[in-house]
Short mmCIF file of C-alpha atoms in Angstrom, two decimals:
data_model
loop_
_atom_site.label_atom_id
_atom_site.label_comp_id
_atom_site.label_asym_id
_atom_site.label_seq_id
_atom_site.Cartn_x
_atom_site.Cartn_y
_atom_site.Cartn_z
CA UNK Q 1 147.11 98.77 130.84
CA UNK Q 2 148.50 97.03 133.90
CA UNK Q 3 151.58 94.97 133.21
CA UNK Q 4 151.37 91.25 134.11
CA UNK Q 5 154.30 90.01 136.15
CA UNK Q 6 156.07 86.75 135.29
CA UNK Q 7 154.72 85.24 138.52
CA UNK Q 8 151.13 86.18 137.62
CA UNK Q 9 151.54 84.71 134.15
CA UNK Q 10 152.96 81.52 135.64
CA UNK Q 11 150.00 81.31 138.06
CA UNK Q 12 147.47 81.87 135.25
CA UNK Q 13 149.04 79.18 133.07
CA UNK Q 14 149.06 76.80 136.02
CA UNK Q 15 145.37 77.48 136.71
CA UNK Q 16 144.46 76.86 133.06
CA UNK Q 17 146.42 73.61 133.15
CA UNK Q 18 144.59 72.50 136.30
CA UNK Q 19 141.21 73.36 134.74
CA UNK Q 20 142.11 71.44 131.59
CA UNK Q 21 143.16 68.35 133.53
CA UNK Q 22 140.02 68.59 135.70
CA UNK Q 23 137.73 68.86 132.67
CA UNK Q 24 139.49 66.03 130.86
CA UNK Q 25 139.23 63.84 133.95
CA UNK Q 26 135.51 64.55 134.26
CA UNK Q 27 134.96 63.72 130.61
CA UNK Q 28 136.90 60.49 130.97
CA UNK Q 29 134.97 59.54 134.09
CA UNK Q 30 131.64 60.24 132.37
CA UNK Q 31 132.64 58.23 129.34
CA UNK Q 32 134.08 55.34 131.34
CA UNK Q 33 131.15 55.13 133.73
CA UNK Q 34 128.40 55.32 131.13
CA UNK Q 35 126.58 52.03 130.60
CA UNK Q 36 124.02 51.42 127.88
CA UNK Q 37 120.66 52.58 129.16
CA UNK Q 38 121.86 55.17 131.65
CA UNK Q 39 119.68 58.28 131.65
CA UNK Q 40 121.22 61.29 129.92
CA UNK Q 41 120.51 64.81 131.23
CA UNK Q 42 117.76 65.25 128.60
CA UNK Q 43 116.15 61.83 129.19
CA UNK Q 44 112.34 61.83 129.51
CA UNK Q 45 110.85 61.14 132.91
CA UNK Q 46 110.00 57.44 132.75
CA UNK Q 47 113.40 56.40 131.40
CA UNK Q 48 114.84 56.44 134.93
CA UNK Q 49 115.48 53.03 136.48
CA UNK Q 50 112.90 51.65 138.86
CA UNK Q 51 112.98 50.69 142.51
CA UNK Q 52 114.35 47.15 142.15
CA UNK Q 53 117.90 45.88 141.91
CA UNK Q 54 118.36 43.59 138.91
CA UNK Q 55 119.67 40.05 138.64
CA UNK Q 56 120.50 38.20 135.43
CA UNK Q 57 120.85 34.51 134.55
CA UNK Q 58 121.30 32.44 131.40
CA UNK Q 59 119.06 29.45 130.68
CA UNK Q 60 119.12 26.87 127.90
CA UNK Q 61 116.03 25.17 126.49
CA UNK Q 62 115.48 22.47 123.86
CA UNK Q 63 112.32 22.40 121.76
CA UNK Q 64 112.15 18.77 120.72
CA UNK Q 65 110.79 17.36 117.48
CA UNK Q 66 110.75 20.57 115.44
CA UNK Q 67 110.77 20.97 111.66
CA UNK Q 68 114.30 21.63 110.37
CA UNK Q 69 113.49 23.72 107.30
CA UNK Q 70 117.18 24.07 106.44
CA UNK Q 71 117.33 20.33 105.73
CA UNK Q 72 113.91 19.88 104.16
CA UNK Q 73 114.09 18.47 100.62
CA UNK Q 74 111.50 18.03 97.88
CA UNK Q 75 108.70 19.02 100.21
CA UNK Q 76 109.70 16.48 102.88
CA UNK Q 77 110.49 18.14 106.21
CA UNK Q 78 113.37 17.00 108.38
CA UNK Q 79 112.98 16.96 112.18
CA UNK Q 80 115.43 18.06 114.88
CA UNK Q 81 115.65 19.13 118.51
CA UNK Q 82 115.93 22.92 118.41
CA UNK Q 83 118.12 24.52 121.12
CA UNK Q 84 117.36 28.01 122.45
CA UNK Q 85 119.48 30.06 124.84
CA UNK Q 86 117.77 32.84 126.77
CA UNK Q 87 118.86 35.62 129.12
CA UNK Q 88 116.61 36.39 132.09
CA UNK Q 89 116.59 39.71 133.95
CA UNK Q 90 114.54 39.93 137.15
CA UNK Q 91 114.04 41.95 140.35
CA UNK Q 92 116.68 40.76 142.81
CA UNK Q 93 117.84 40.88 146.42
CA UNK Q 94 121.51 41.86 146.48
CA UNK Q 95 123.87 41.29 149.38
CA UNK Q 96 125.68 44.32 150.78
CA UNK Q 97 128.90 43.41 149.00
CA UNK Q 98 127.20 42.39 145.74
CA UNK Q 99 127.64 44.85 142.90
CA UNK Q 100 124.93 45.53 140.31
CA UNK Q 101 127.32 45.18 137.42
CA UNK Q 102 127.83 42.46 134.82
CA UNK Q 103 130.04 41.82 131.78
CA UNK Q 104 128.19 40.55 128.71
CA UNK Q 105 130.03 38.53 126.06
CA UNK Q 106 129.15 39.47 122.49
CA UNK Q 107 130.64 39.21 119.00
CA UNK Q 108 130.88 41.33 115.89
CA UNK Q 109 130.55 39.91 112.44
CA UNK Q 110 128.75 37.01 110.78
CA UNK Q 111 129.55 33.34 111.14
CA UNK Q 112 130.92 31.71 107.97
CA UNK Q 113 131.54 35.11 106.33
CA UNK Q 114 135.30 35.66 105.80
CA UNK Q 115 134.65 39.33 104.99
CA UNK Q 116 133.09 39.86 108.43
CA UNK Q 117 134.89 37.45 110.77
CA UNK Q 118 133.56 37.00 114.29
CA UNK Q 119 135.41 39.15 116.81
CA UNK Q 120 134.52 38.77 120.50
CA UNK Q 121 134.08 41.76 122.79
CA UNK Q 122 132.54 42.57 126.15
CA UNK Q 123 130.31 45.36 127.38
CA UNK Q 124 128.95 46.20 130.81
CA UNK Q 125 125.42 46.11 132.16
CA UNK Q 126 123.69 47.13 135.36
CA UNK Q 127 122.68 43.72 136.73
CA UNK Q 128 124.16 41.17 139.12
CA UNK Q 129 124.94 37.75 137.69
CA UNK Q 130 123.00 34.91 139.39
CA UNK Q 131 121.64 37.19 142.13
CA UNK Q 132 118.92 35.93 144.46
CA UNK Q 133 115.43 36.80 143.17
CA UNK Q 134 113.21 39.29 144.97
CA UNK Q 135 110.67 37.28 146.94
CA UNK Q 136 107.75 38.07 149.18
CA UNK Q 137 106.18 40.69 146.93
CA UNK Q 138 104.26 38.44 144.52
CA UNK Q 139 104.85 37.48 140.91
CA UNK Q 140 106.02 40.03 138.34
CA UNK Q 141 104.60 40.40 134.80
CA UNK Q 142 106.57 38.56 132.12
CA UNK Q 143 108.13 40.12 129.01
CA UNK Q 144 109.56 38.01 126.16
CA UNK Q 145 112.03 39.77 123.81
CA UNK Q 146 112.94 38.78 120.24
CA UNK Q 147 115.98 40.23 118.41
CA UNK Q 148 116.52 41.08 114.75
CA UNK Q 149 118.25 39.13 111.97
CA UNK Q 150 121.10 39.01 112.68
CA UNK Q 151 121.16 39.75 116.38
CA UNK Q 152 121.34 38.27 119.86
CA UNK Q 153 119.58 38.17 123.20
CA UNK Q 154 121.92 40.97 124.34
CA UNK Q 155 121.00 43.45 121.60
CA UNK Q 156 118.71 45.58 123.79
CA UNK Q 157 120.14 45.38 127.31
CA UNK Q 158 119.43 49.10 127.83
CA UNK Q 159 115.73 48.17 127.77
CA UNK Q 160 115.73 44.68 129.30
CA UNK Q 161 117.62 45.79 132.41
CA UNK Q 162 115.54 48.95 132.72
CA UNK Q 163 112.25 47.04 132.63
CA UNK Q 164 113.47 44.47 135.17
CA UNK Q 165 114.28 47.33 137.56
CA UNK Q 166 110.63 48.38 137.29
CA UNK Q 167 109.22 45.04 138.37
CA UNK Q 168 109.15 42.75 135.34
CA UNK Q 169 110.76 39.41 134.56
CA UNK Q 170 112.33 39.93 131.13
CA UNK Q 171 113.42 37.00 128.94
CA UNK Q 172 115.38 37.62 125.72
CA UNK Q 173 115.88 34.81 123.22
CA UNK Q 174 118.91 33.83 121.15
CA UNK Q 175 117.02 32.58 118.09
CA UNK Q 176 118.97 29.60 116.80
CA UNK Q 177 120.26 30.04 113.20
CA UNK Q 178 119.53 33.77 113.44
CA UNK Q 179 122.36 35.10 115.65
CA UNK Q 180 125.78 36.50 114.79
CA UNK Q 181 127.36 33.23 115.93
CA UNK Q 182 125.21 30.84 113.88
CA UNK Q 183 123.85 32.86 110.97
CA UNK Q 184 121.96 30.56 108.60
CA UNK Q 185 119.66 30.95 105.57
CA UNK Q 186 116.68 33.25 106.08
CA UNK Q 187 113.96 30.61 105.81
CA UNK Q 188 114.73 29.38 109.34
CA UNK Q 189 114.03 32.86 110.70
CA UNK Q 190 110.83 33.14 108.65
CA UNK Q 191 109.50 29.90 110.07
CA UNK Q 192 110.72 29.82 113.65
CA UNK Q 193 110.19 33.30 115.10
CA UNK Q 194 106.62 33.04 116.31
CA UNK Q 195 107.13 29.42 117.36
CA UNK Q 196 110.27 30.22 119.40
CA UNK Q 197 108.46 33.01 121.24
CA UNK Q 198 105.48 30.85 122.20
CA UNK Q 199 107.75 27.96 123.22
CA UNK Q 200 109.78 30.28 125.45
CA UNK Q 201 106.62 31.65 127.04
CA UNK Q 202 105.53 28.07 127.84
CA UNK Q 203 108.94 27.17 129.27
CA UNK Q 204 109.00 30.18 131.58
CA UNK Q 205 105.43 29.47 132.64
CA UNK Q 206 106.50 25.96 133.72
CA UNK Q 207 109.52 27.25 135.63
CA UNK Q 208 107.37 29.84 137.38
CA UNK Q 209 105.03 27.22 138.82
CA UNK Q 210 105.18 26.50 142.57
CA UNK Q 211 107.70 23.81 143.57
CA UNK Q 212 109.45 23.96 140.18
CA UNK Q 213 112.81 24.18 142.00
CA UNK Q 214 113.72 27.03 139.64
CA UNK Q 215 114.71 30.52 140.73
CA UNK Q 216 111.61 31.58 138.75
CA UNK Q 217 109.29 29.69 141.12
CA UNK Q 218 106.56 32.22 141.92
CA UNK Q 219 108.61 35.06 140.42
CA UNK Q 220 107.09 35.44 136.93
CA UNK Q 221 103.39 35.80 136.10
CA UNK Q 222 103.11 34.20 132.65
CA UNK Q 223 99.39 34.90 132.60
CA UNK Q 224 100.28 38.58 132.32
CA UNK Q 225 102.76 38.65 129.45
CA UNK Q 226 103.97 41.22 126.90
CA UNK Q 227 106.07 40.57 123.79
CA UNK Q 228 108.78 42.91 122.49
CA UNK Q 229 110.41 42.40 119.09
CA UNK Q 230 112.74 44.27 116.76
CA UNK Q 231 112.78 43.89 112.95
CA UNK Q 232 112.42 40.13 112.41
CA UNK Q 233 111.62 40.00 116.10
CA UNK Q 234 108.82 42.47 115.40
CA UNK Q 235 107.65 40.15 112.62
CA UNK Q 236 107.71 37.30 115.12
CA UNK Q 237 105.88 38.96 118.01
CA UNK Q 238 103.05 40.12 115.73
CA UNK Q 239 102.56 36.54 114.56
CA UNK Q 240 102.81 35.08 118.06
CA UNK Q 241 100.18 37.58 119.25
CA UNK Q 242 97.64 36.78 116.53
CA UNK Q 243 98.60 38.31 113.16
CA UNK Q 244 98.63 35.45 110.64
CA UNK Q 245 101.00 35.36 107.70
CA UNK Q 246 99.52 35.75 104.21
CA UNK Q 247 99.24 33.05 101.56
CA UNK Q 248 101.81 35.04 99.58
CA UNK Q 249 104.23 34.55 102.48
CA UNK Q 250 103.53 30.81 102.46
CA UNK Q 251 104.20 30.65 98.71
CA UNK Q 252 107.47 32.56 99.11
CA UNK Q 253 108.55 30.21 101.89
CA UNK Q 254 107.75 27.11 99.85
CA UNK Q 255 109.84 28.46 96.98
CA UNK Q 256 112.79 29.27 99.27
CA UNK Q 257 112.77 25.81 100.86
CA UNK Q 258 112.29 23.74 97.73
CA UNK Q 259 108.77 22.68 98.59
CA UNK Q 260 108.25 22.84 102.36
CA UNK Q 261 104.79 23.93 103.45
CA UNK Q 262 105.66 24.00 107.15
CA UNK Q 263 104.92 27.71 107.56
CA UNK Q 264 101.25 27.24 106.69
CA UNK Q 265 100.54 26.47 110.35
CA UNK Q 266 101.32 30.15 111.09
CA UNK Q 267 99.09 31.62 108.35
CA UNK Q 268 95.80 33.45 108.84
CA UNK Q 269 92.79 31.13 108.98
CA UNK Q 270 94.82 27.95 109.50
CA UNK Q 271 93.12 25.88 112.24
CA UNK Q 272 96.42 25.16 114.00
CA UNK Q 273 97.28 28.85 114.00
CA UNK Q 274 93.87 29.80 115.38
CA UNK Q 275 94.27 27.18 118.13
CA UNK Q 276 97.67 28.63 119.08
CA UNK Q 277 96.23 32.02 120.07
CA UNK Q 278 97.43 32.67 123.60
CA UNK Q 279 95.28 34.65 126.01
CA UNK Q 280 98.26 35.14 128.32
CA UNK Q 281 99.67 37.72 125.88
CA UNK Q 282 98.27 41.10 126.92
CA UNK Q 283 100.39 43.57 124.92
CA UNK Q 284 102.98 43.87 122.14
CA UNK Q 285 105.81 46.32 121.42
CA UNK Q 286 106.99 46.05 117.81
CA UNK Q 287 110.14 47.96 116.80
CA UNK Q 288 110.45 48.31 113.03
CA UNK Q 289 108.57 45.07 112.22
CA UNK Q 290 109.53 43.54 108.87
CA UNK Q 291 107.44 42.05 106.10
CA UNK Q 292 104.79 44.42 104.76
CA UNK Q 293 106.76 45.36 101.65
CA UNK Q 294 107.31 41.67 100.87
CA UNK Q 295 103.65 40.70 101.09
CA UNK Q 296 104.06 38.81 104.36
CA UNK Q 297 101.08 40.66 105.81
CA UNK Q 298 97.66 41.31 104.30
CA UNK Q 299 94.43 42.82 105.60
CA UNK Q 300 92.99 39.51 106.77
CA UNK Q 301 96.10 38.46 108.65
CA UNK Q 302 96.55 41.80 110.39
CA UNK Q 303 92.96 41.69 111.65
CA UNK Q 304 94.03 38.82 113.87
CA UNK Q 305 96.08 41.11 116.11
CA UNK Q 306 93.71 42.18 118.88
CA UNK Q 307 95.94 43.01 121.85
CA UNK Q 308 97.14 46.59 122.45
CA UNK Q 309 100.29 47.25 120.42
CA UNK Q 310 102.96 49.95 120.48
CA UNK Q 311 104.83 50.34 117.17
CA UNK Q 312 108.15 52.19 116.87
CA UNK Q 313 109.60 53.26 113.51
CA UNK Q 314 112.01 55.52 111.68
CA UNK Q 315 110.46 57.59 108.91
CA UNK Q 316 113.36 56.68 106.60
CA UNK Q 317 113.48 52.96 107.40
CA UNK Q 318 115.16 51.32 104.40
CA UNK Q 319 114.85 47.74 105.69
CA UNK Q 320 111.21 47.38 106.78
CA UNK Q 321 109.91 50.44 104.94
CA UNK Q 322 107.79 53.16 106.48
CA UNK Q 323 104.70 54.40 104.60
CA UNK Q 324 104.25 51.06 102.81
CA UNK Q 325 105.92 49.14 105.62
CA UNK Q 326 105.60 49.77 109.35
CA UNK Q 327 102.98 52.51 109.08
CA UNK Q 328 100.92 50.28 106.78
CA UNK Q 329 101.03 47.51 109.41
CA UNK Q 330 99.93 50.06 112.03
CA UNK Q 331 97.00 51.10 109.86
CA UNK Q 332 96.06 47.49 109.08
CA UNK Q 333 95.86 46.19 112.65
CA UNK Q 334 92.33 47.55 112.88
CA UNK Q 335 91.20 45.31 115.75
CA UNK Q 336 93.93 46.51 118.11
CA UNK Q 337 94.31 49.66 120.14
CA UNK Q 338 97.65 50.83 118.83
CA UNK Q 339 100.25 53.56 118.88
CA UNK Q 340 102.94 54.49 116.37
CA UNK Q 341 105.99 56.39 117.62
CA UNK Q 342 108.06 57.69 114.71
CA UNK Q 343 111.60 59.05 114.85
CA UNK Q 344 111.69 61.52 111.99
CA UNK Q 345 114.62 60.96 109.60
CA UNK Q 346 115.69 57.80 111.42
CA UNK Q 347 116.32 54.61 109.52
CA UNK Q 348 115.96 51.05 110.82
CA UNK Q 349 118.10 51.01 113.97
CA UNK Q 350 115.58 52.50 116.41
CA UNK Q 351 115.84 49.61 118.90
CA UNK Q 352 119.42 48.34 119.55
CA UNK Q 353 122.03 49.35 122.08
CA UNK Q 354 124.36 52.13 120.86
CA UNK Q 355 127.42 51.10 118.82
CA UNK Q 356 130.05 49.71 121.20
CA UNK Q 357 133.48 51.33 121.19
CA UNK Q 358 135.02 48.29 119.50
CA UNK Q 359 133.00 49.08 116.35
CA UNK Q 360 134.61 52.51 115.86
CA UNK Q 361 137.51 51.08 113.86
CA UNK Q 362 137.25 51.79 110.11
CA UNK Q 363 137.45 48.11 109.22
CA UNK Q 364 134.34 47.45 111.35
CA UNK Q 365 132.21 50.11 109.62
CA UNK Q 366 129.46 47.61 108.72
CA UNK Q 367 129.24 46.48 112.33
CA UNK Q 368 129.03 50.09 113.49
CA UNK Q 369 126.20 50.66 111.01
CA UNK Q 370 124.36 47.67 112.49
CA UNK Q 371 123.74 49.74 115.65
CA UNK Q 372 123.94 53.38 114.57
CA UNK Q 373 121.41 55.97 113.44
CA UNK Q 374 122.78 58.67 111.08
CA UNK Q 375 120.45 61.49 112.21
CA UNK Q 376 119.94 60.61 115.88
CA UNK Q 377 121.93 60.10 119.06
CA UNK Q 378 121.42 56.41 119.83
CA UNK Q 379 121.62 56.98 123.60
CA UNK Q 380 118.81 59.51 123.34
CA UNK Q 381 116.74 57.03 121.33
CA UNK Q 382 117.32 54.42 124.04
CA UNK Q 383 116.06 56.80 126.75
CA UNK Q 384 112.97 57.71 124.73
CA UNK Q 385 112.22 54.03 124.13
CA UNK Q 386 112.57 53.31 127.86
CA UNK Q 387 110.13 56.12 128.60
CA UNK Q 388 107.39 55.09 126.18
CA UNK Q 389 107.68 51.33 126.72
CA UNK Q 390 107.49 51.93 130.48
CA UNK Q 391 104.34 54.00 130.02
CA UNK Q 392 102.67 51.57 127.61
CA UNK Q 393 103.45 48.36 129.51
CA UNK Q 394 102.77 50.03 132.83
CA UNK Q 395 99.22 50.72 131.61
CA UNK Q 396 98.67 47.32 129.98
CA UNK Q 397 100.29 44.97 132.51
CA UNK Q 398 100.22 46.91 135.78
CA UNK Q 399 97.27 49.27 135.31
CA UNK Q 400 99.46 52.23 136.25
CA UNK Q 401 98.22 55.77 135.71
CA UNK Q 402 100.55 56.64 132.84
CA UNK Q 403 97.95 57.84 130.33
CA UNK Q 404 99.25 61.42 130.33
CA UNK Q 405 102.51 60.21 128.77
CA UNK Q 406 100.71 58.71 125.77
CA UNK Q 407 97.78 61.07 125.21
CA UNK Q 408 99.84 63.69 123.39
CA UNK Q 409 99.45 65.90 120.37
CA UNK Q 410 100.92 63.94 117.42
CA UNK Q 411 103.65 66.42 116.43
CA UNK Q 412 106.24 66.82 119.20
CA UNK Q 413 107.51 70.05 117.63
CA UNK Q 414 104.24 71.90 118.31
CA UNK Q 415 104.38 71.65 122.10
CA UNK Q 416 106.79 69.99 124.51
CA UNK Q 417 105.52 66.50 125.30
CA UNK Q 418 104.56 65.57 128.86
CA UNK Q 419 107.50 63.98 130.68
CA UNK Q 420 110.17 65.50 128.42
CA UNK Q 421 112.58 68.20 129.66
CA UNK Q 422 111.97 71.61 128.04
CA UNK Q 423 113.00 71.85 124.38
CA UNK Q 424 113.84 68.12 124.15
CA UNK Q 425 110.81 66.56 122.44
CA UNK Q 426 111.65 67.37 118.83
CA UNK Q 427 111.58 65.28 115.68
CA UNK Q 428 108.98 62.83 116.96
CA UNK Q 429 105.43 61.84 116.07
CA UNK Q 430 102.99 59.74 118.09
CA UNK Q 431 99.81 58.42 116.47
CA UNK Q 432 97.02 56.56 118.26
CA UNK Q 433 94.07 54.51 116.99
CA UNK Q 434 91.35 52.60 118.81
CA UNK Q 435 89.97 49.24 117.61
CA UNK Q 436 87.37 49.32 114.86
CA UNK Q 437 83.80 48.74 116.00
#
């Protein structure tokens, strides 16, 4: 055996040290540069960002003369002006020195809960604040996004930014009395979700009209709209798109509010609900929609959903339920062409951004759990969601030839799904049903 000289040993140690520093630096750069929604090496094909740069702006609306169910007493409804803040992502024209990067302000915790005090934090996104809109190419389809309870308009930036880069105007709502900052009793969320969504759609439609003096003038096509909702947002988008609440839901609401019957205007068969059906809504994406296990939905109400719908669920969802929850809703929407994408062994968090670094501290374990999935990599879930939502909405709103990405064998383990890198489409199921004749 050849003897190693001290100089050779010194050189070898030095080389190992250089390799270690180089590897550590690469890992740090990858970690530091990653932004929610970036495509991982195993991301499916349609998760990649689109051709457009993305701008983002914040708008504030007021829906005047609304029922204030939190102050209703003895069956008499109070009235208030309901504020709504929204975030708008859109295709943009960026100047040469304008960076496609933004800092979003968010909080952990729950307002008025001393055990989970609000703690502010920031995270980055790939959009330019207040950038000039992309003009001269026509209006872009509109997407309205509704968060969970509790949540915020910034809960799914990995998806909202991604869709804007593909030629959509995306509007996410902060549902008053349902965010981390203003958490209030549940009856407000039960009543206001569908109403907030339709109000926001109307507001954007007005701003998109010619000579509105808004940056949205001619930018958004409200006549070609999709709704996306998660959890209570899923509950809301189903109702806004035509699924009426059950009489059992109305009874539950009346009990919770001490007599208010305000929610009856959103129940199946109610004349006001029937009149509110909006032909501008062409498609729905419902992540883990809530309510089936609580009797919110019944067969008659679910028949009212007639637009194409893409459901996303975890097979172990312990908030909305699966077999008797989300999958039962999927089966009951018999008048809709629909899909059900299931993450096997996932629970409820199949829609949010990944847990931010600030939630890694042991004392913030409940906040970490608000974003995390025990059996799945959240970044991988985000990429898969981008892929399938792009395919579904591309077909429904843009008539793009994306059928091959949805016409798949149900079990992803049997054969690698179209658009997925080899060996990467595991643990998934995709079901498809056409409307009943």
